[in-house]
mmCIF file of C-alpha atoms in Angstrom:
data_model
loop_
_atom_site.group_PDB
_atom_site.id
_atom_site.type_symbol
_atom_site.label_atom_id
_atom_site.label_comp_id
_atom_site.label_asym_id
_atom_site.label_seq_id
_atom_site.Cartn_x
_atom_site.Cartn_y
_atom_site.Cartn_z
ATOM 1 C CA UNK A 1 -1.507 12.382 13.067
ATOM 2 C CA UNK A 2 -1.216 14.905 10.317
ATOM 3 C CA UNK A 3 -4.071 15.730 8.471
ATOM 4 C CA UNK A 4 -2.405 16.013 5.038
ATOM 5 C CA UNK A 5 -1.707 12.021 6.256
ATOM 6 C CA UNK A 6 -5.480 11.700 6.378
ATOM 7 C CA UNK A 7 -6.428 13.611 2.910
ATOM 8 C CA UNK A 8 -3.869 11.508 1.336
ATOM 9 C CA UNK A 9 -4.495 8.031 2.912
ATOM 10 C CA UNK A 10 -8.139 9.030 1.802
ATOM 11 C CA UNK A 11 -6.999 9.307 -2.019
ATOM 12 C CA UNK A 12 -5.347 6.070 -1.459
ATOM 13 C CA UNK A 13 -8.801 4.274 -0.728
ATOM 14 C CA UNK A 14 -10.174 5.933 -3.434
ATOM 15 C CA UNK A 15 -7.359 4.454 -6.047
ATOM 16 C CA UNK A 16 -8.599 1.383 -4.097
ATOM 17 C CA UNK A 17 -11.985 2.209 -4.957
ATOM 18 C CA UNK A 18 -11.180 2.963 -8.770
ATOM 19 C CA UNK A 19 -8.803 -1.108 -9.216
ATOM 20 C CA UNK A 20 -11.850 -2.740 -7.620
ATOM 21 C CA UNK A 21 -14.239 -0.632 -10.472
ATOM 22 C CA UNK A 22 -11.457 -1.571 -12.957
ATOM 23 C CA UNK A 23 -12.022 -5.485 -12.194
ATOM 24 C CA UNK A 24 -9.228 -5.466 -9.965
ATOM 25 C CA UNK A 25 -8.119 -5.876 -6.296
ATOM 26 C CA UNK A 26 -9.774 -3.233 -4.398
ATOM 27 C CA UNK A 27 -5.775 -1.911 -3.624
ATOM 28 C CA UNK A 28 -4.659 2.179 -4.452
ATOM 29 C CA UNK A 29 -1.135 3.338 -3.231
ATOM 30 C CA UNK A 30 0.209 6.571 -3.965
ATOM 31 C CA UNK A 31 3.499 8.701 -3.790
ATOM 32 C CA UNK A 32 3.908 12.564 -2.156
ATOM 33 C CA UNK A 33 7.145 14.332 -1.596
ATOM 34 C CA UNK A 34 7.623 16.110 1.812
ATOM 35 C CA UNK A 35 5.422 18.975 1.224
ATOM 36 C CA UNK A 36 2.100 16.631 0.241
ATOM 37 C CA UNK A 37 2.132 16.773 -3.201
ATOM 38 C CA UNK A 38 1.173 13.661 -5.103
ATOM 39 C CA UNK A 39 4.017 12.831 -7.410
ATOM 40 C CA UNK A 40 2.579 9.203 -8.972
ATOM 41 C CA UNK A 41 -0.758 7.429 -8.228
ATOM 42 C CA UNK A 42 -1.142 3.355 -8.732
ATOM 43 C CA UNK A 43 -4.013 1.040 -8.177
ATOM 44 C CA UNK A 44 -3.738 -3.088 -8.106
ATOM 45 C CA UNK A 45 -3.274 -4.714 -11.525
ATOM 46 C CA UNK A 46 -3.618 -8.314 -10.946
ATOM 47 C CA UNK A 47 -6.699 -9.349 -13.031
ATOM 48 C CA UNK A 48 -6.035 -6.900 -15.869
ATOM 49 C CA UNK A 49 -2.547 -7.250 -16.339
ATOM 50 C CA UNK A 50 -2.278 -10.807 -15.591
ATOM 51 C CA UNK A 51 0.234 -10.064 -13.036
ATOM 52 C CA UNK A 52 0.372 -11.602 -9.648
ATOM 53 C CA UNK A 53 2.759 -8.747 -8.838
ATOM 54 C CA UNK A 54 0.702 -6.168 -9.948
ATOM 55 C CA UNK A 55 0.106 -5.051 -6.528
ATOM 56 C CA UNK A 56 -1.010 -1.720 -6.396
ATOM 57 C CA UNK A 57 2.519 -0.357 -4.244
ATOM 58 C CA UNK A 58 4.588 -2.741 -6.381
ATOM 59 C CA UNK A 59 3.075 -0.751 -9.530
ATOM 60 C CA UNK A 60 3.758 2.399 -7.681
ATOM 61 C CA UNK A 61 7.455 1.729 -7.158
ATOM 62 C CA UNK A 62 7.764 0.675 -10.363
ATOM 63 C CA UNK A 63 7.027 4.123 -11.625
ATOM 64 C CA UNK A 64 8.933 5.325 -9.114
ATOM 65 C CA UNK A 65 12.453 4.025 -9.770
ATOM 66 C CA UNK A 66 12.374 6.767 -12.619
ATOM 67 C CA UNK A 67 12.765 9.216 -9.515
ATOM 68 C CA UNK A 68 16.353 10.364 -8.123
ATOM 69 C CA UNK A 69 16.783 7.957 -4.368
ATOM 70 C CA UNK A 70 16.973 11.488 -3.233
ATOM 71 C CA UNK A 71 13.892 12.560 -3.969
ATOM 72 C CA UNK A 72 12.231 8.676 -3.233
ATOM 73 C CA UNK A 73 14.008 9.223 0.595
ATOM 74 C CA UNK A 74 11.844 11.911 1.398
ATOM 75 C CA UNK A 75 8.453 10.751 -0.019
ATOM 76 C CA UNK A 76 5.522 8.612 2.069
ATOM 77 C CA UNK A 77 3.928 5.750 0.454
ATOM 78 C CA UNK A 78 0.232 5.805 1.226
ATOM 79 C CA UNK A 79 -1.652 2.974 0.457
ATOM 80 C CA UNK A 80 -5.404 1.875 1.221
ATOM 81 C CA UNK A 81 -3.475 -1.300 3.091
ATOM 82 C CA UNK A 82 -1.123 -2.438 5.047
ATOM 83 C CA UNK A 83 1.393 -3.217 2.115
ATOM 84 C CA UNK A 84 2.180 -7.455 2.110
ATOM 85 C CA UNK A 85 5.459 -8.681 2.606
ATOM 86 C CA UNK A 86 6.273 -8.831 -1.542
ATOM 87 C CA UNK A 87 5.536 -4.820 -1.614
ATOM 88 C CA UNK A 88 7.073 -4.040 1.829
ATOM 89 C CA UNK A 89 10.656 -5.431 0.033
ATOM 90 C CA UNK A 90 10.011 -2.933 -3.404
ATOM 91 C CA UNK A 91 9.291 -0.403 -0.893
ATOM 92 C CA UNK A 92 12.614 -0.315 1.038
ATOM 93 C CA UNK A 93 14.781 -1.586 -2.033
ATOM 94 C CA UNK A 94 13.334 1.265 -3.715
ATOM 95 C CA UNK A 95 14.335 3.892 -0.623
ATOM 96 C CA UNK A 96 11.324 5.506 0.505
ATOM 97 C CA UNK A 97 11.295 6.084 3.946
ATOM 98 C CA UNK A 98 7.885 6.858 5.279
ATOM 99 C CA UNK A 99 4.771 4.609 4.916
ATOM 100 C CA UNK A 100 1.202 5.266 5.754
ATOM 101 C CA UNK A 101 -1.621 2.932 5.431
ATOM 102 C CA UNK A 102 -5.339 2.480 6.051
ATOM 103 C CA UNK A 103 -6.682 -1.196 6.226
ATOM 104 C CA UNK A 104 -4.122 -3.406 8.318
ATOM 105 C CA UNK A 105 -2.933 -6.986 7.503
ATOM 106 C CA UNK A 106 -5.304 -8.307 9.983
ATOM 107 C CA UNK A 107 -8.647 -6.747 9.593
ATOM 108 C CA UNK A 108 -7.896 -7.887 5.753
ATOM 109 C CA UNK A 109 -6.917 -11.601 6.712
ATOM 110 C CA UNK A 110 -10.467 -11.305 8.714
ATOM 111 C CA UNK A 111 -12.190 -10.331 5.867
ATOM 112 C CA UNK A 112 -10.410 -12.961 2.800
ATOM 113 C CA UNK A 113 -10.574 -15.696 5.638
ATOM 114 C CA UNK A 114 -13.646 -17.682 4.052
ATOM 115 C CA UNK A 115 -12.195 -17.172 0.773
ATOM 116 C CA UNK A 116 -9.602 -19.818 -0.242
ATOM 117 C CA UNK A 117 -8.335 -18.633 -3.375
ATOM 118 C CA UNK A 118 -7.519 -15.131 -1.539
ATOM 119 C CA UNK A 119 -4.012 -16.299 0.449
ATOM 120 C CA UNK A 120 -1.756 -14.251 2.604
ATOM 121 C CA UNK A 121 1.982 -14.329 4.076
ATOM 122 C CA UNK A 122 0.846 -13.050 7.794
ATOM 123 C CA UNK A 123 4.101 -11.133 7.928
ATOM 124 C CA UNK A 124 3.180 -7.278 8.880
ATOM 125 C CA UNK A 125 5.041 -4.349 6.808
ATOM 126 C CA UNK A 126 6.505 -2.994 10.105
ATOM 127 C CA UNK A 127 8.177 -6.813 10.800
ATOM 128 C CA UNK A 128 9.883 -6.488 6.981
ATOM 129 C CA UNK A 129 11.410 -2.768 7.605
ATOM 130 C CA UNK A 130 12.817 -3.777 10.437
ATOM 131 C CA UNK A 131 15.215 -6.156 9.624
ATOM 132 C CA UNK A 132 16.793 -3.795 6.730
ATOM 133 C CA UNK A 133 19.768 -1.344 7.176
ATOM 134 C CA UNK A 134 17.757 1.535 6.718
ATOM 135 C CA UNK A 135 14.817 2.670 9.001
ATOM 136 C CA UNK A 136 11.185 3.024 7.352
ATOM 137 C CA UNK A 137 8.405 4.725 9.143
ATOM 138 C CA UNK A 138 5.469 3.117 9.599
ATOM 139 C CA UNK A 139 1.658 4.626 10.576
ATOM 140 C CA UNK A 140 -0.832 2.900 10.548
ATOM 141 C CA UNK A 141 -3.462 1.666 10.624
ATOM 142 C CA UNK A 142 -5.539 4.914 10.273
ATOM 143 C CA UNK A 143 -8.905 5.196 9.085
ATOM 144 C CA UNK A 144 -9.184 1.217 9.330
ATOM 145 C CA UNK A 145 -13.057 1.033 9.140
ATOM 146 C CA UNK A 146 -13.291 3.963 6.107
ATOM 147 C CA UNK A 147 -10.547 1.569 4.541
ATOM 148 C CA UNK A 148 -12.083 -1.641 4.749
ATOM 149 C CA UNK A 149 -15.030 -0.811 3.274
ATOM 150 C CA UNK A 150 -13.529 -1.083 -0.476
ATOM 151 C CA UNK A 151 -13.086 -4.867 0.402
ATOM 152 C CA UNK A 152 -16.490 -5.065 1.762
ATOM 153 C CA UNK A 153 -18.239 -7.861 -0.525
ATOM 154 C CA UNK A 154 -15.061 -8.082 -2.705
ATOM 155 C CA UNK A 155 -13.679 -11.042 -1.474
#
């Protein structure tokens, strides 16, 4: 594990932090080129924006299609959790190779199970990259318990 993976996953849950403050999803993703500098920054829009795709990596690719494929193919995408199967697709249409995340799919199913209006497509990031053409690196989870704790009495 690199630590500039672990500084930046940490930003990510701090994004997370920022959408839950903001009255959204408690969701933060954010972009860094090779060398670990933070090119764009995105945090979960649903409630604001009215958006049901306003996912907070969804956002962040979004922004990111301004970007040369180039420079998206050697860029991680941290985000605060395991991105669902909606953001997974943005993520490899949009070419970035390399994704890091904290919370996983399953320690946030555990935590939204009691909650009906919070549903889920139990299909795991790593499950989407692999049937594209291109290969997409995948760590996580890392920091699981620092990242659940945004969701913590959200849901």
């Amino acid at each position: 594990m690199q630590d500039s993976d672990i500084t930046l996953l940490r930003a990510a849950i701090g994004i997370a932090a920022s959408a839950r403050a903001h009255g959204n999803h408690p969701f933060g993703a954010l972009l860094a080129d090779a060398q670990g500098t933070i090119l764009l920054t995105a945090e979960n829009t649903v409630v604001t924006a009215r958006d049901i795709t306003g996912h907070a990596e969804t956002n962040l690719v979004r922004l990111a299609s301004q970007l040369d494929n180039t420079v998206l193919a050697g860029c991680t995408l941290y985000t605060s959790t395991e991105p669902c199967p909606m953001c997974a697709g943005a993520i490899y249409w949009a070419g970035i190779r390399r994704v890091v995340y904290g919370c996983s799919e399953a320690l946030l199913y555990t935590l939204t199970a009691h909650t009906p209006e919070a549903d889920a497509l139990l299909l795991g990031c790593r499950d989407v990259f692999a049937h594209g053409k291109h290969p997409v690196e995948v760590r996580g989870p890392l920091l699981e318990d620092e990242a659940g704790v945004v969701h913590e009495g959200f849901w």
